[in-house]
Tab-separated table of C-alpha atoms in Angstrom:
chain	number	residue	atom	x	y	z
A	27	UNK	CA	-4.011	-241.746	-3.063
A	28	UNK	CA	-0.750	-239.905	-2.770
A	29	UNK	CA	-2.020	-237.219	-5.206
A	30	UNK	CA	-5.211	-236.643	-3.212
A	31	UNK	CA	-3.222	-236.409	-0.006
A	32	UNK	CA	-0.866	-233.839	-1.552
A	33	UNK	CA	-3.765	-231.728	-2.792
A	34	UNK	CA	-5.385	-231.846	0.640
A	35	UNK	CA	-2.144	-230.734	2.311
A	36	UNK	CA	-1.757	-227.885	-0.143
A	37	UNK	CA	-5.303	-226.668	0.532
A	38	UNK	CA	-4.781	-226.830	4.269
A	39	UNK	CA	-1.549	-224.872	3.900
A	40	UNK	CA	-3.269	-222.159	1.869
A	41	UNK	CA	-6.125	-221.917	4.353
A	42	UNK	CA	-3.625	-221.639	7.174
A	43	UNK	CA	-1.707	-218.871	5.442
A	44	UNK	CA	-4.901	-216.932	4.768
A	45	UNK	CA	-5.909	-217.277	8.398
A	46	UNK	CA	-2.504	-216.059	9.607
A	47	UNK	CA	-2.523	-213.101	7.186
A	48	UNK	CA	-6.026	-212.142	8.302
A	49	UNK	CA	-5.015	-212.316	11.944
A	50	UNK	CA	-1.940	-210.147	11.358
A	51	UNK	CA	-3.964	-207.624	9.324
A	52	UNK	CA	-6.642	-207.298	11.978
A	53	UNK	CA	-4.038	-207.009	14.701
A	54	UNK	CA	-2.294	-204.189	12.875
A	55	UNK	CA	-5.583	-202.396	12.311
A	56	UNK	CA	-6.371	-202.639	15.993
A	57	UNK	CA	-3.126	-200.908	16.960
A	58	UNK	CA	-3.356	-197.092	17.553
A	59	UNK	CA	-1.815	-195.117	14.657
A	60	UNK	CA	1.045	-192.860	15.658
A	61	UNK	CA	0.392	-189.172	15.054
A	62	UNK	CA	3.400	-187.188	13.875
A	63	UNK	CA	3.494	-183.408	14.196
A	64	UNK	CA	5.609	-180.749	12.584
A	65	UNK	CA	7.756	-178.858	15.075
A	66	UNK	CA	8.644	-175.177	14.901
A	67	UNK	CA	11.151	-173.080	16.780
A	68	UNK	CA	10.349	-169.599	18.115
A	69	UNK	CA	12.225	-166.871	16.245
A	70	UNK	CA	12.688	-163.141	16.402
A	71	UNK	CA	10.323	-161.195	14.141
A	72	UNK	CA	8.767	-157.786	13.604
A	73	UNK	CA	5.012	-157.927	14.095
A	74	UNK	CA	2.396	-155.379	13.064
A	75	UNK	CA	-1.313	-155.281	13.782
A	76	UNK	CA	-3.088	-153.435	11.000
A	77	UNK	CA	-6.577	-152.466	9.980
A	78	UNK	CA	-7.835	-151.831	6.467
A	79	UNK	CA	-10.288	-149.087	5.578
A	80	UNK	CA	-12.118	-149.255	2.264
A	81	UNK	CA	-13.004	-146.163	0.301
A	82	UNK	CA	-12.015	-144.203	-2.775
A	83	UNK	CA	-9.547	-141.614	-3.997
A	84	UNK	CA	-10.895	-138.241	-5.025
A	85	UNK	CA	-9.774	-134.609	-5.339
A	86	UNK	CA	-9.755	-132.626	-2.139
A	87	UNK	CA	-11.987	-129.996	-3.744
A	88	UNK	CA	-14.304	-130.260	-6.728
A	89	UNK	CA	-15.612	-126.924	-8.015
A	90	UNK	CA	-18.940	-126.762	-9.815
A	91	UNK	CA	-18.951	-124.059	-12.475
A	92	UNK	CA	-22.401	-122.435	-12.727
A	93	UNK	CA	-23.704	-119.640	-14.994
A	94	UNK	CA	-24.403	-116.123	-13.793
A	95	UNK	CA	-27.224	-115.801	-16.290
A	96	UNK	CA	-30.038	-118.022	-17.568
A	97	UNK	CA	-30.208	-119.097	-21.195
A	98	UNK	CA	-29.242	-121.861	-23.615
A	99	UNK	CA	-25.819	-123.416	-24.153
A	100	UNK	CA	-24.632	-121.955	-27.460
A	101	UNK	CA	-21.023	-123.249	-27.628
A	102	UNK	CA	-18.980	-125.698	-25.556
A	103	UNK	CA	-15.266	-124.977	-25.776
A	104	UNK	CA	-14.090	-127.734	-23.429
A	105	UNK	CA	-14.919	-131.352	-22.645
A	106	UNK	CA	-14.277	-133.755	-19.759
A	107	UNK	CA	-10.642	-134.808	-19.398
A	108	UNK	CA	-9.138	-131.521	-20.589
A	109	UNK	CA	-6.968	-129.246	-18.488
A	110	UNK	CA	-8.254	-125.724	-17.933
A	111	UNK	CA	-6.721	-122.546	-16.540
A	112	UNK	CA	-8.368	-120.063	-14.221
A	113	UNK	CA	-10.615	-117.637	-16.159
A	114	UNK	CA	-10.409	-119.804	-19.300
A	115	UNK	CA	-13.738	-119.958	-21.155
A	116	UNK	CA	-15.554	-123.302	-20.926
A	117	UNK	CA	-18.865	-122.473	-22.592
A	118	UNK	CA	-20.966	-119.672	-24.018
A	119	UNK	CA	-24.592	-119.106	-23.059
A	120	UNK	CA	-27.094	-117.573	-25.450
A	121	UNK	CA	-29.673	-115.473	-23.654
A	122	UNK	CA	-33.346	-116.017	-24.483
A	123	UNK	CA	-35.022	-112.854	-23.197
A	124	UNK	CA	-38.392	-112.893	-21.464
A	125	UNK	CA	-40.844	-110.989	-23.673
A	126	UNK	CA	-42.242	-108.739	-20.958
A	127	UNK	CA	-38.795	-107.766	-19.711
A	128	UNK	CA	-37.635	-107.095	-23.289
A	129	UNK	CA	-40.616	-104.837	-23.991
A	130	UNK	CA	-39.995	-102.911	-20.784
A	131	UNK	CA	-36.327	-102.430	-21.669
A	132	UNK	CA	-37.172	-101.202	-25.185
A	133	UNK	CA	-39.776	-98.811	-23.759
A	134	UNK	CA	-37.199	-97.441	-21.325
A	135	UNK	CA	-34.824	-96.695	-24.228
A	136	UNK	CA	-37.520	-94.897	-26.216
A	137	UNK	CA	-38.496	-92.807	-23.198
A	138	UNK	CA	-34.866	-91.958	-22.491
A	139	UNK	CA	-34.387	-90.832	-26.129
A	140	UNK	CA	-37.427	-88.526	-25.831
A	141	UNK	CA	-36.062	-87.034	-22.579
A	142	UNK	CA	-32.632	-86.475	-24.152
A	143	UNK	CA	-34.101	-84.650	-27.147
A	144	UNK	CA	-36.178	-82.460	-24.837
A	145	UNK	CA	-33.154	-81.791	-22.590
A	146	UNK	CA	-31.052	-80.841	-25.655
A	147	UNK	CA	-33.801	-78.410	-26.795
A	148	UNK	CA	-34.059	-76.873	-23.328
A	149	UNK	CA	-30.305	-76.563	-23.041
A	150	UNK	CA	-30.141	-74.835	-26.439
A	151	UNK	CA	-32.574	-72.169	-25.233
A	152	UNK	CA	-30.782	-71.715	-21.911
A	153	UNK	CA	-27.435	-71.478	-23.692
A	154	UNK	CA	-28.716	-68.702	-25.955
A	155	UNK	CA	-30.168	-66.794	-23.019
A	156	UNK	CA	-26.911	-67.210	-21.137
A	157	UNK	CA	-24.952	-65.876	-24.085
A	158	UNK	CA	-27.275	-62.861	-24.167
A	159	UNK	CA	-26.618	-62.297	-20.454
A	160	UNK	CA	-30.285	-62.780	-19.650
A	161	UNK	CA	-29.864	-65.628	-17.136
A	162	UNK	CA	-27.336	-66.374	-14.443
A	163	UNK	CA	-24.455	-68.813	-14.653
A	164	UNK	CA	-26.165	-71.025	-12.048
A	165	UNK	CA	-29.250	-71.560	-14.238
A	166	UNK	CA	-27.016	-72.381	-17.212
A	167	UNK	CA	-25.029	-74.940	-15.207
A	168	UNK	CA	-28.227	-76.589	-13.907
A	169	UNK	CA	-29.495	-76.998	-17.471
A	170	UNK	CA	-26.167	-78.476	-18.559
A	171	UNK	CA	-26.210	-80.990	-15.683
A	172	UNK	CA	-29.794	-81.979	-16.542
A	173	UNK	CA	-28.752	-82.702	-20.142
A	174	UNK	CA	-25.847	-84.854	-18.974
A	175	UNK	CA	-28.160	-86.780	-16.647
A	176	UNK	CA	-30.620	-87.511	-19.445
A	177	UNK	CA	-27.822	-88.686	-21.731
A	178	UNK	CA	-26.491	-90.961	-18.976
A	179	UNK	CA	-29.971	-92.391	-18.436
A	180	UNK	CA	-30.212	-93.091	-22.182
A	181	UNK	CA	-26.900	-94.969	-22.105
A	182	UNK	CA	-28.023	-96.960	-19.054
A	183	UNK	CA	-31.300	-97.845	-20.807
A	184	UNK	CA	-29.396	-99.043	-23.903
A	185	UNK	CA	-27.018	-101.130	-21.737
A	186	UNK	CA	-29.974	-102.656	-19.940
A	187	UNK	CA	-31.616	-103.520	-23.268
A	188	UNK	CA	-28.420	-105.206	-24.478
A	189	UNK	CA	-28.184	-107.226	-21.263
A	190	UNK	CA	-31.813	-108.308	-21.477
A	191	UNK	CA	-31.548	-109.129	-25.184
A	192	UNK	CA	-27.955	-110.447	-25.478
A	193	UNK	CA	-26.753	-110.951	-21.908
A	194	UNK	CA	-23.838	-108.587	-22.574
A	195	UNK	CA	-23.076	-104.931	-23.241
A	196	UNK	CA	-20.585	-103.719	-25.790
A	197	UNK	CA	-18.778	-101.762	-23.084
A	198	UNK	CA	-18.233	-104.843	-20.853
A	199	UNK	CA	-17.625	-107.617	-23.391
A	200	UNK	CA	-14.458	-108.752	-21.582
A	201	UNK	CA	-16.423	-109.572	-18.413
A	202	UNK	CA	-19.452	-110.996	-20.132
A	203	UNK	CA	-21.662	-113.243	-18.009
A	204	UNK	CA	-22.549	-115.199	-21.148
A	205	UNK	CA	-19.008	-116.603	-21.231
A	206	UNK	CA	-18.721	-119.300	-18.569
A	207	UNK	CA	-15.181	-119.339	-17.185
A	208	UNK	CA	-13.317	-121.706	-14.887
A	209	UNK	CA	-12.682	-120.336	-11.419
A	210	UNK	CA	-9.588	-122.518	-10.772
A	211	UNK	CA	-6.735	-124.286	-12.557
A	212	UNK	CA	-7.445	-127.986	-12.886
A	213	UNK	CA	-8.877	-130.913	-14.800
A	214	UNK	CA	-12.429	-130.927	-16.105
A	215	UNK	CA	-14.029	-134.004	-14.546
A	216	UNK	CA	-17.474	-133.673	-16.043
A	217	UNK	CA	-19.467	-131.525	-18.449
A	218	UNK	CA	-23.075	-132.583	-17.781
A	219	UNK	CA	-24.665	-130.232	-20.367
A	220	UNK	CA	-24.836	-130.256	-24.153
A	221	UNK	CA	-25.248	-127.558	-26.761
A	222	UNK	CA	-28.900	-126.523	-26.785
A	223	UNK	CA	-29.548	-127.376	-23.123
A	224	UNK	CA	-31.299	-124.739	-21.040
A	225	UNK	CA	-29.398	-123.473	-18.008
A	226	UNK	CA	-30.449	-121.287	-15.119
A	227	UNK	CA	-28.425	-119.099	-12.798
A	228	UNK	CA	-28.185	-119.825	-9.094
A	229	UNK	CA	-30.608	-117.955	-6.860
A	230	UNK	CA	-32.415	-118.325	-3.564
A	231	UNK	CA	-34.881	-120.787	-5.102
A	232	UNK	CA	-32.431	-123.250	-6.730
A	233	UNK	CA	-28.754	-124.143	-6.957
A	234	UNK	CA	-28.449	-123.351	-10.637
A	235	UNK	CA	-27.265	-125.564	-13.508
A	236	UNK	CA	-23.773	-127.029	-13.332
A	237	UNK	CA	-21.905	-126.350	-16.575
A	238	UNK	CA	-18.751	-128.243	-15.590
A	239	UNK	CA	-16.974	-129.784	-12.602
A	240	UNK	CA	-13.291	-128.859	-12.240
A	241	UNK	CA	-10.767	-130.219	-9.731
A	242	UNK	CA	-7.060	-129.993	-8.960
A	243	UNK	CA	-5.897	-133.600	-9.466
A	244	UNK	CA	-2.540	-132.813	-7.844
A	245	UNK	CA	-4.254	-132.546	-4.458
A	246	UNK	CA	-5.881	-135.921	-3.808
A	247	UNK	CA	-7.306	-137.489	-0.661
A	248	UNK	CA	-8.448	-140.952	0.336
A	249	UNK	CA	-11.936	-140.958	1.826
A	250	UNK	CA	-13.057	-144.112	3.626
A	251	UNK	CA	-14.551	-145.578	6.793
A	252	UNK	CA	-13.122	-147.308	9.849
A	253	UNK	CA	-14.980	-149.409	12.411
A	254	UNK	CA	-15.718	-148.038	15.882
A	255	UNK	CA	-13.733	-150.897	17.487
A	256	UNK	CA	-10.520	-149.533	15.936
A	257	UNK	CA	-11.124	-145.800	15.679
A	258	UNK	CA	-9.787	-145.239	19.200
A	259	UNK	CA	-6.348	-146.496	18.143
A	260	UNK	CA	-5.853	-144.160	15.191
A	261	UNK	CA	-5.003	-140.482	15.213
A	262	UNK	CA	-4.246	-137.655	12.811
A	263	UNK	CA	-0.740	-137.787	11.383
A	264	UNK	CA	-0.475	-141.595	11.242
A	265	UNK	CA	1.125	-143.021	8.051
A	266	UNK	CA	-1.133	-144.926	5.694
A	267	UNK	CA	-0.323	-147.394	2.910
A	268	UNK	CA	-2.727	-147.047	0.019
A	269	UNK	CA	-3.502	-149.645	-2.647
A	270	UNK	CA	-5.737	-148.749	-5.575
A	271	UNK	CA	-7.775	-151.424	-7.298
A	272	UNK	CA	-7.019	-150.124	-10.788
A	273	UNK	CA	-3.273	-149.861	-10.038
A	274	UNK	CA	-2.649	-153.167	-8.283
A	275	UNK	CA	1.133	-153.193	-8.714
A	276	UNK	CA	1.588	-149.867	-6.933
A	277	UNK	CA	1.314	-148.653	-3.358
A	278	UNK	CA	1.119	-145.040	-2.299
A	279	UNK	CA	2.009	-143.257	0.900
A	280	UNK	CA	-0.654	-141.176	2.598
A	281	UNK	CA	-1.056	-139.322	5.873
A	282	UNK	CA	-4.178	-139.526	8.000
A	283	UNK	CA	-5.483	-135.993	8.467
A	284	UNK	CA	-9.127	-136.290	9.509
A	285	UNK	CA	-11.259	-138.579	11.674
A	286	UNK	CA	-14.963	-137.818	11.861
A	287	UNK	CA	-16.205	-136.978	15.371
A	288	UNK	CA	-19.559	-138.568	14.543
A	289	UNK	CA	-20.369	-142.141	13.479
A	290	UNK	CA	-22.680	-143.238	10.704
A	291	UNK	CA	-24.512	-146.561	10.798
A	292	UNK	CA	-23.799	-149.035	8.001
A	293	UNK	CA	-25.564	-152.422	8.098
A	294	UNK	CA	-25.867	-152.204	11.873
A	295	UNK	CA	-22.203	-151.246	12.454
A	296	UNK	CA	-20.977	-147.817	13.454
A	297	UNK	CA	-18.445	-146.419	10.983
A	298	UNK	CA	-16.310	-143.296	11.225
A	299	UNK	CA	-15.230	-141.400	8.124
A	300	UNK	CA	-11.501	-140.806	7.691
A	301	UNK	CA	-9.496	-138.768	5.179
A	302	UNK	CA	-5.842	-139.129	4.247
A	303	UNK	CA	-3.693	-136.904	2.034
A	304	UNK	CA	-2.298	-138.973	-0.855
A	305	UNK	CA	1.290	-138.642	-2.043
A	306	UNK	CA	1.308	-139.692	-5.709
A	307	UNK	CA	4.118	-139.169	-8.254
A	308	UNK	CA	3.372	-137.080	-11.340
A	309	UNK	CA	4.146	-140.083	-13.546
A	310	UNK	CA	1.082	-141.981	-12.270
A	311	UNK	CA	-2.385	-141.071	-13.537
A	312	UNK	CA	-5.000	-141.410	-10.793
A	313	UNK	CA	-8.604	-140.851	-11.774
A	314	UNK	CA	-11.241	-139.440	-9.483
A	315	UNK	CA	-13.338	-142.146	-7.826
A	316	UNK	CA	-10.816	-145.013	-7.956
A	317	UNK	CA	-11.674	-147.550	-5.241
A	318	UNK	CA	-8.849	-148.044	-2.749
A	319	UNK	CA	-7.860	-149.749	0.490
A	320	UNK	CA	-5.962	-147.915	3.203
A	321	UNK	CA	-3.821	-150.017	5.529
A	322	UNK	CA	-3.138	-148.399	8.905
A	323	UNK	CA	-0.660	-149.863	11.406
A	324	UNK	CA	-2.357	-149.890	14.803
A	325	UNK	CA	0.448	-151.501	16.834
A	326	UNK	CA	4.042	-152.691	16.303
A	327	UNK	CA	6.388	-155.085	18.083
A	328	UNK	CA	10.026	-155.073	16.907
A	329	UNK	CA	12.319	-158.087	17.191
A	330	UNK	CA	10.020	-160.027	19.455
A	331	UNK	CA	9.998	-163.814	19.977
A	332	UNK	CA	7.157	-165.192	17.856
A	333	UNK	CA	5.555	-168.491	16.821
A	334	UNK	CA	2.691	-169.350	14.433
A	335	UNK	CA	-0.607	-168.547	16.127
A	336	UNK	CA	-1.896	-172.004	15.216
A	337	UNK	CA	0.583	-173.527	17.703
A	338	UNK	CA	-1.095	-171.807	20.640
A	339	UNK	CA	-3.901	-173.395	22.647
A	340	UNK	CA	-6.298	-170.899	24.200
A	341	UNK	CA	-8.075	-172.023	27.353
A	342	UNK	CA	-10.090	-169.226	28.891
A	343	UNK	CA	-7.663	-166.479	29.851
A	344	UNK	CA	-4.696	-168.859	29.696
A	345	UNK	CA	-2.534	-169.857	26.745
A	346	UNK	CA	-0.469	-173.021	26.294
A	347	UNK	CA	1.902	-174.642	23.821
A	348	UNK	CA	3.192	-178.199	23.559
A	349	UNK	CA	6.996	-178.278	23.831
A	350	UNK	CA	8.871	-181.249	22.339
A	351	UNK	CA	10.614	-183.343	25.067
A	352	UNK	CA	11.567	-186.473	23.102
A	353	UNK	CA	11.426	-187.603	19.467
A	354	UNK	CA	12.792	-191.191	19.753
A	355	UNK	CA	11.163	-193.624	19.354
A	356	UNK	CA	8.037	-191.422	19.331
A	357	UNK	CA	7.370	-187.701	19.681
A	358	UNK	CA	6.551	-186.620	23.202
A	359	UNK	CA	5.338	-183.155	24.192
A	360	UNK	CA	4.888	-181.242	27.441
A	361	UNK	CA	1.944	-178.815	27.805
A	362	UNK	CA	3.565	-175.540	28.804
A	363	UNK	CA	1.845	-172.285	29.845
A	364	UNK	CA	3.065	-169.117	28.086
A	365	UNK	CA	2.250	-165.414	28.000
A	366	UNK	CA	1.452	-163.966	24.577
A	367	UNK	CA	1.297	-160.464	23.179
A	368	UNK	CA	0.676	-158.859	19.798
A	369	UNK	CA	-0.682	-160.981	16.947
A	370	UNK	CA	-0.687	-160.082	13.274
A	371	UNK	CA	-3.165	-162.851	12.472
A	372	UNK	CA	-0.436	-165.283	11.395
A	373	UNK	CA	2.201	-165.085	14.122
A	374	UNK	CA	1.895	-164.204	17.766
A	375	UNK	CA	4.447	-162.704	20.142
A	376	UNK	CA	5.582	-164.861	23.086
A	377	UNK	CA	6.354	-162.738	26.123
A	378	UNK	CA	7.213	-165.508	28.617
A	379	UNK	CA	7.490	-169.284	28.753
A	380	UNK	CA	9.620	-170.095	25.670
A	381	UNK	CA	13.159	-169.663	24.415
A	382	UNK	CA	14.600	-169.791	20.922
A	383	UNK	CA	15.999	-173.264	21.708
A	384	UNK	CA	12.562	-174.779	22.381
A	385	UNK	CA	10.650	-176.708	19.738
A	386	UNK	CA	6.890	-176.388	19.695
A	387	UNK	CA	4.279	-178.729	18.304
A	388	UNK	CA	2.746	-177.468	15.096
A	389	UNK	CA	0.247	-178.945	12.689
A	390	UNK	CA	-0.172	-182.664	12.119
A	391	UNK	CA	1.919	-184.084	9.304
A	392	UNK	CA	0.170	-185.758	6.429
A	393	UNK	CA	0.846	-189.531	6.472
């Protein structure tokens, strides 16, 4: 009997303890959980509002070298990536004459030879008559001039034949139009032709074939676009910080020198083209067409009182923060109106309403 009674008492005790524990657990769960916030103090900081324009780096001027005569590429002396000096030969063009033009040029030479022989015969007769005192000096001089004219016409016909047939005359080999020369000092960016390709000279009907593209890689610019919402706050002469995708560890100084007066539409947004002169050291190799980002400082605030922007509550045109008034036994805050200024996207300037001694409610702490 005593054993049964003891077991019954033990069971009742256990049931009672479970009931009490359940009651305490439910009571605790019903109590509101205290929220604890991080607190931050306003501090002096330098703030900058910037915008970033995307674009690429390229030479200020790229010169397309075109032939002055039509023909076929016979020799290429240079290739892309090589430096070239002004008047240095890049390629040689072999002229393929048009049959009708060639026949006409050959016929002109033959006719000129006939006229020279006839003029020489006539001059021989006139010279003999002049020696015999049978004609005047004037007639003799006219015959001599006629002979010189026919000889000059023969030389012109031969030069024309050489130009039609070879693209060059023996008397002007140093200025041959078959030798394609660079017009500037620079780097050859591209040679889009190969030996054997046909090329044509520029004329009123077409732009001509590009033999090579040459640029001065010591004079680079950044070319990009800026949104219409920010273009009113930039101006020529502003400093620019340039980062190039292929050279991620480096930044380059640049100076804004051009803002387009006309917008272009891009995916429904109006964009304005900008250009900035790039200052790059000689030790860094920058290739034409590198993608780049240009950071432009639109506004600055030096040594201004600032707090994290996430601490600010925006309510219409008004802004508020929660200032710590007590931390024992629980945190208590007072909603305080403030005036704010420049924001860099992370911190915001406080113009009125806070001091450096105040503590402001920040983000909720993780429990």
